[in-house]
C-alpha positions as a Markdown table, in Angstrom:
| # | Residue | x | y | z |
|---|---|---|---|---|
| 1 | Met | 0.0 | 0.0 | 0.0 |
| 2 | Asn | 1.4 | 3.4 | -1.0 |
| 3 | Gly | 2.6 | 5.2 | 2.1 |
| 4 | Gly | 2.2 | 2.2 | 4.4 |
| 5 | Pro | 4.9 | 0.5 | 6.5 |
| 6 | Ala | 6.9 | -2.2 | 4.8 |
| 7 | Asp | 7.7 | -5.3 | 6.9 |
| 8 | Phe | 9.0 | -7.5 | 4.1 |
| 9 | Trp | 11.1 | -7.1 | 0.9 |
| 10 | Phe | 11.0 | -10.2 | -1.3 |
| 11 | Asp | 14.2 | -11.4 | -2.9 |
| 12 | Gly | 13.7 | -11.5 | -6.7 |
| 13 | Ser | 16.8 | -13.7 | -7.3 |
| 14 | Gly | 15.0 | -17.0 | -6.4 |
| 15 | His | 17.4 | -17.7 | -3.5 |
| 16 | Gly | 14.8 | -16.8 | -0.9 |
| 17 | Arg | 17.0 | -14.2 | 0.8 |
| 18 | His | 14.0 | -12.1 | 1.8 |
| 19 | Leu | 14.5 | -9.0 | 4.0 |
| 20 | Ser | 12.2 | -8.2 | 6.9 |
| 21 | Gln | 11.6 | -5.9 | 9.9 |
| 22 | Arg | 9.7 | -7.2 | 12.9 |
| 23 | Ala | 9.7 | -3.9 | 14.9 |
| 24 | Pro | 6.8 | -1.7 | 13.7 |
| 25 | Glu | 8.5 | 1.5 | 14.5 |
| 26 | Ala | 11.6 | 0.5 | 12.4 |
| 27 | Arg | 9.7 | -0.2 | 9.2 |
| 28 | Pro | 10.4 | 2.0 | 6.1 |
| 29 | Arg | 7.5 | 3.4 | 4.2 |
| 30 | His | 6.5 | 2.1 | 0.8 |
| 31 | Arg | 6.1 | 4.6 | -2.1 |
| 32 | Gln | 4.6 | 3.8 | -5.5 |
| 33 | Ala | 5.4 | 6.0 | -8.5 |
| 34 | Gly | 3.7 | 4.6 | -11.6 |
| 35 | Ala | 5.2 | 1.2 | -12.3 |
| 36 | Ala | 8.1 | 1.8 | -10.0 |
| 37 | Ala | 8.3 | 1.7 | -6.2 |
| 38 | Ser | 10.7 | 2.5 | -3.4 |
| 39 | Phe | 11.1 | 2.3 | 0.4 |
| 40 | Gln | 11.5 | 5.5 | 2.4 |
| 41 | Phe | 13.9 | 5.2 | 5.3 |
| 42 | Asp | 13.7 | 7.8 | 8.1 |
| 43 | Gly | 17.3 | 8.0 | 9.2 |
| 44 | Lys | 16.4 | 7.2 | 12.8 |
| 45 | Asp | 15.8 | 3.5 | 13.1 |
| 46 | Asp | 14.4 | 2.1 | 9.8 |
| 47 | Ala | 16.1 | -0.9 | 8.3 |
| 48 | Leu | 15.4 | -4.2 | 6.5 |
| 49 | Ala | 17.6 | -7.2 | 7.2 |
| 50 | Ala | 18.1 | -11.0 | 6.7 |
| 51 | Ala | 20.2 | -13.4 | 8.8 |
| 52 | Asn | 21.5 | -17.0 | 8.6 |
| 53 | Leu | 22.3 | -16.6 | 4.9 |
| 54 | Gly | 25.6 | -18.5 | 5.0 |
| 55 | Ala | 27.0 | -17.0 | 1.8 |
| 56 | Ala | 30.6 | -16.2 | 1.1 |
| 57 | Phe | 32.4 | -15.1 | -2.1 |
| 58 | Thr | 35.8 | -13.6 | -3.1 |
| 59 | Thr | 34.5 | -11.0 | -5.5 |
| 60 | Ala | 31.2 | -9.1 | -5.7 |
| 61 | Thr | 29.2 | -6.5 | -7.6 |
| 62 | Val | 26.5 | -4.5 | -5.8 |
| 63 | Phe | 23.9 | -2.2 | -7.4 |
| 64 | Val | 21.8 | 0.2 | -5.4 |
| 65 | Val | 19.1 | 2.6 | -6.8 |
| 66 | Ala | 18.6 | 5.2 | -4.2 |
| 67 | Ala | 18.0 | 8.9 | -3.4 |
| 68 | Pro | 19.8 | 10.1 | -0.3 |
| 69 | Arg | 17.7 | 12.8 | 1.5 |
| 70 | Gly | 20.1 | 13.9 | 4.2 |
| 71 | Asn | 23.4 | 13.0 | 5.9 |
| 72 | Ala | 23.8 | 13.6 | 9.6 |
| 73 | Gly | 27.1 | 11.8 | 9.7 |
| 74 | Met | 28.2 | 8.6 | 11.4 |
| 75 | Phe | 28.2 | 6.3 | 8.3 |
| 76 | Arg | 24.6 | 6.5 | 7.1 |
| 77 | Ala | 24.5 | 3.4 | 5.0 |
| 78 | Phe | 22.8 | 2.1 | 1.8 |
| 79 | Leu | 23.6 | -1.5 | 2.8 |
| 80 | Ala | 26.0 | -3.8 | 4.5 |
| 81 | Leu | 26.8 | -7.5 | 4.6 |
| 82 | Asn | 28.8 | -9.2 | 7.3 |
| 83 | Gln | 29.7 | -12.4 | 9.1 |
| 84 | Ala | 27.4 | -13.2 | 12.0 |
| 85 | Gly | 28.5 | -11.3 | 15.1 |
| 86 | Lys | 31.3 | -9.5 | 13.3 |
| 87 | Asn | 31.8 | -6.0 | 11.9 |
| 88 | Asp | 30.7 | -5.5 | 8.3 |
| 89 | Tyr | 33.9 | -3.6 | 7.4 |
| 90 | Thr | 36.2 | -6.4 | 8.5 |
| 91 | Thr | 34.2 | -9.5 | 7.3 |
| 92 | Gly | 31.9 | -8.3 | 4.5 |
| 93 | Leu | 31.4 | -4.9 | 3.0 |
| 94 | Asn | 29.4 | -1.7 | 3.4 |
| 95 | Leu | 28.4 | 1.3 | 1.3 |
| 96 | Asp | 27.7 | 4.5 | 3.1 |
| 97 | Leu | 27.8 | 8.3 | 3.2 |
| 98 | Gly | 31.0 | 8.5 | 5.3 |
| 99 | Pro | 31.8 | 9.7 | 8.8 |
| 100 | Gly | 30.9 | 13.3 | 8.6 |
| 101 | Gly | 27.6 | 15.1 | 7.9 |
| 102 | Ser | 27.2 | 16.9 | 4.6 |
| 103 | Pro | 24.8 | 19.4 | 2.9 |
| 104 | Gly | 24.6 | 17.1 | -0.2 |
| 105 | Phe | 25.5 | 13.7 | -1.5 |
| 106 | Ser | 29.2 | 14.1 | -1.7 |
| 107 | Phe | 30.8 | 11.1 | 0.1 |
| 108 | Ala | 30.6 | 7.4 | -1.0 |
| 109 | Asn | 32.5 | 5.2 | 1.4 |
| 110 | Ala | 33.0 | 1.6 | 0.3 |
| 111 | Glu | 35.0 | -0.6 | 2.6 |
| 112 | Gly | 35.1 | -4.2 | 3.7 |
| 113 | Ala | 37.3 | -7.3 | 4.1 |
| 114 | Gly | 40.6 | -6.6 | 2.5 |
| 115 | Phe | 39.9 | -2.8 | 2.0 |
| 116 | Gln | 39.3 | -1.4 | 5.4 |
| 117 | Gly | 39.1 | 2.2 | 6.5 |
| 118 | Ala | 36.8 | 5.0 | 5.5 |
| 119 | Arg | 37.6 | 6.6 | 2.1 |
| 120 | Asn | 35.6 | 8.8 | -0.2 |
| 121 | Leu | 35.3 | 7.3 | -3.7 |
| 122 | Met | 33.2 | 10.1 | -5.0 |
| 123 | Lys | 34.6 | 12.9 | -7.2 |
| 124 | Ser | 31.8 | 15.5 | -7.2 |
| 125 | Ala | 28.8 | 16.4 | -5.1 |
| 126 | Leu | 25.2 | 15.6 | -6.1 |
| 127 | Ser | 22.0 | 17.1 | -4.7 |
| 128 | Phe | 20.0 | 15.3 | -2.1 |
| 129 | Gly | 16.6 | 14.0 | -3.1 |
| 130 | Thr | 17.5 | 12.7 | -6.6 |
| 131 | Phe | 17.7 | 9.0 | -7.6 |
| 132 | His | 21.0 | 7.6 | -8.8 |
| 133 | Thr | 22.3 | 4.1 | -9.6 |
| 134 | Leu | 25.4 | 3.2 | -7.5 |
| 135 | Ser | 27.5 | 0.3 | -8.7 |
| 136 | Leu | 30.2 | -1.2 | -6.5 |
| 137 | Val | 32.6 | -3.7 | -7.9 |
| 138 | Ser | 34.9 | -5.5 | -5.4 |
| 139 | Ala | 37.8 | -7.6 | -6.6 |
| 140 | Val | 41.3 | -8.4 | -5.2 |
| 141 | Gly | 44.1 | -6.2 | -6.6 |
| 142 | Lys | 45.2 | -2.6 | -7.2 |
| 143 | Glu | 42.1 | -0.4 | -7.8 |
| 144 | Gly | 40.1 | -3.7 | -7.5 |
| 145 | Val | 37.3 | -1.8 | -5.6 |
| 146 | Arg | 35.5 | 0.7 | -7.9 |
| 147 | Val | 32.4 | 2.8 | -7.4 |
| 148 | Phe | 30.3 | 4.0 | -10.3 |
| 149 | Ile | 27.4 | 6.5 | -10.1 |
| 150 | Asp | 25.0 | 6.5 | -13.1 |
| 151 | Gly | 27.5 | 4.5 | -15.1 |
| 152 | Gln | 30.4 | 6.9 | -14.5 |
| 153 | Leu | 33.5 | 5.8 | -12.6 |
| 154 | Glu | 33.9 | 7.9 | -9.5 |
| 155 | Gly | 36.9 | 6.3 | -7.7 |
| 156 | Gly | 38.7 | 3.2 | -6.7 |
| 157 | Arg | 40.9 | 1.6 | -4.0 |
| 158 | Asp | 43.1 | -1.4 | -3.6 |
| 159 | Arg | 42.0 | -4.6 | -2.0 |
| 160 | Ser | 44.1 | -7.4 | -0.5 |
| 161 | Gly | 43.1 | -11.1 | -0.7 |
| 162 | Ser | 40.0 | -11.8 | 1.4 |
| 163 | Val | 36.6 | -13.5 | 1.6 |
| 164 | Leu | 33.4 | -11.5 | 1.7 |
| 165 | Arg | 30.9 | -13.0 | 4.1 |
| 166 | Met | 27.2 | -12.5 | 3.9 |
| 167 | Asp | 25.7 | -14.3 | 6.9 |
| 168 | Glu | 23.7 | -11.2 | 7.6 |
| 169 | Phe | 22.5 | -8.6 | 5.1 |
| 170 | Thr | 21.2 | -5.2 | 6.0 |
| 171 | Val | 19.5 | -2.5 | 3.8 |
| 172 | Gly | 19.2 | 1.0 | 5.1 |
| 173 | Ala | 21.8 | 0.6 | 7.8 |
| 174 | Arg | 25.1 | -1.0 | 8.8 |
| 175 | Cys | 26.2 | -3.6 | 11.4 |
| 176 | Tyr | 29.3 | -2.8 | 13.3 |
| 177 | Ser | 30.7 | -1.5 | 16.6 |
| 178 | Asn | 33.9 | 0.4 | 17.4 |
| 179 | Thr | 33.4 | 0.0 | 21.2 |
| 180 | Pro | 33.4 | -3.1 | 23.5 |
| 181 | Glu | 29.7 | -3.4 | 22.7 |
| 182 | Pro | 29.0 | -6.2 | 20.1 |
| 183 | Pro | 28.3 | -5.2 | 16.5 |
| 184 | His | 24.8 | -3.9 | 16.1 |
| 185 | Thr | 22.6 | -2.1 | 13.6 |
| 186 | Gln | 23.4 | 1.6 | 13.3 |
| 187 | Gly | 24.1 | 4.2 | 10.6 |
| 188 | Phe | 20.5 | 4.5 | 9.5 |
| 189 | Phe | 19.9 | 5.8 | 6.0 |
| 190 | Asp | 17.8 | 8.9 | 5.4 |
| 191 | Gly | 16.3 | 8.7 | 2.0 |
| 192 | Glu | 14.7 | 6.2 | -0.5 |
| 193 | Ile | 16.0 | 2.9 | -1.8 |
| 194 | Ala | 14.3 | 1.4 | -4.8 |
| 195 | Glu | 16.4 | -1.7 | -5.6 |
| 196 | Val | 19.4 | -3.6 | -4.3 |
| 197 | Ser | 21.2 | -6.4 | -6.3 |
| 198 | Val | 24.2 | -8.4 | -5.1 |
| 199 | Tyr | 26.2 | -10.6 | -7.5 |
| 200 | Ser | 28.8 | -13.1 | -6.1 |
| 201 | Arg | 31.3 | -12.2 | -8.8 |
| 202 | Ala | 32.9 | -9.1 | -10.3 |
| 203 | Leu | 30.9 | -8.3 | -13.4 |
| 204 | Ser | 32.7 | -7.2 | -16.6 |
| 205 | Asp | 32.3 | -3.6 | -17.7 |
| 206 | Gly | 29.9 | -4.7 | -20.4 |
| 207 | Glu | 27.8 | -6.7 | -18.0 |
| 208 | Arg | 27.8 | -3.9 | -15.4 |
| 209 | Gln | 26.7 | -1.4 | -18.1 |
| 210 | Gln | 23.8 | -3.7 | -19.1 |
| 211 | Val | 22.5 | -3.9 | -15.6 |
| 212 | Glu | 22.9 | -0.1 | -15.1 |
| 213 | Gln | 20.9 | 0.6 | -18.3 |
| 214 | Tyr | 18.2 | -1.8 | -17.2 |
| 215 | Leu | 17.9 | -0.2 | -13.8 |
| 216 | Ala | 17.8 | 3.3 | -15.3 |
| 217 | Gly | 14.9 | 2.4 | -17.5 |
| 218 | Lys | 13.0 | 0.4 | -14.8 |
| 219 | His | 13.2 | 3.2 | -12.2 |
| 220 | Ala | 12.7 | 6.2 | -14.6 |
| 221 | Pro | 9.3 | 7.0 | -13.0 |
| 222 | Leu | 11.1 | 7.5 | -9.6 |
| 223 | Arg | 13.5 | 10.0 | -11.1 |
| 224 | Ala | 10.6 | 11.9 | -12.7 |
| 225 | Ser | 8.8 | 12.0 | -9.3 |
| 226 | Ala | 11.7 | 13.1 | -7.2 |
| 227 | Asp | 10.2 | 16.5 | -6.6 |
| 228 | Asp | 6.8 | 15.2 | -5.6 |
| 229 | Pro | 6.1 | 16.6 | -2.2 |
| 230 | Ala | 4.3 | 13.4 | -1.3 |
| 231 | Gly | 7.5 | 11.5 | -1.8 |
| 232 | Leu | 10.4 | 13.6 | -0.5 |
| 233 | Arg | 10.2 | 16.4 | 2.0 |
| 234 | Pro | 11.5 | 19.7 | 0.6 |
| 235 | Leu | 15.0 | 20.9 | 1.6 |
């Protein structure tokens, strides 16, 4: 239902890795825009997650179609995957808006097993409230980790040999702790997320571009409705 809370996000891959949220107050809101739809995350406690997935891979490609609406700092995340009970940035990977707050979408931090430490892989700032396709390719080697936005390469970083674990998968937040407290859900995303896809290999440039073109066409109605006051609050 348009505007209603979303407690479940079905996995379209056929692997049954559905995301859910049991706590009513932490459920994102569903928004329909023509044939396209998205989930609105409030930046306070909203998230969707899955556990006991038992997946592991050495390379990965991640696609996210999203519209960040604000960034209060402290690693507001599009998504994260991790080994059960372990930090995402040491056992899996995360994609977030970085450690500091910002007046626009200007920081894309991709880190994980073999490429730890916050680093901005974004060249130029974008406005909040507009949808973009983010592509993250993670492979071992020099500049093996690369971030693309709307098909354009933004930046890269080196990655050492490692395994990416996906026992747990979180959308709209991260799972980590830098204190004696065990890893937990934090870094809640403020904005809309329309689609997330994770591939257990590093796609070629041609394959990646095909997926990006498909996502751009599929979610064109959301780009056209980004200024709809019923969808995003005005800045």
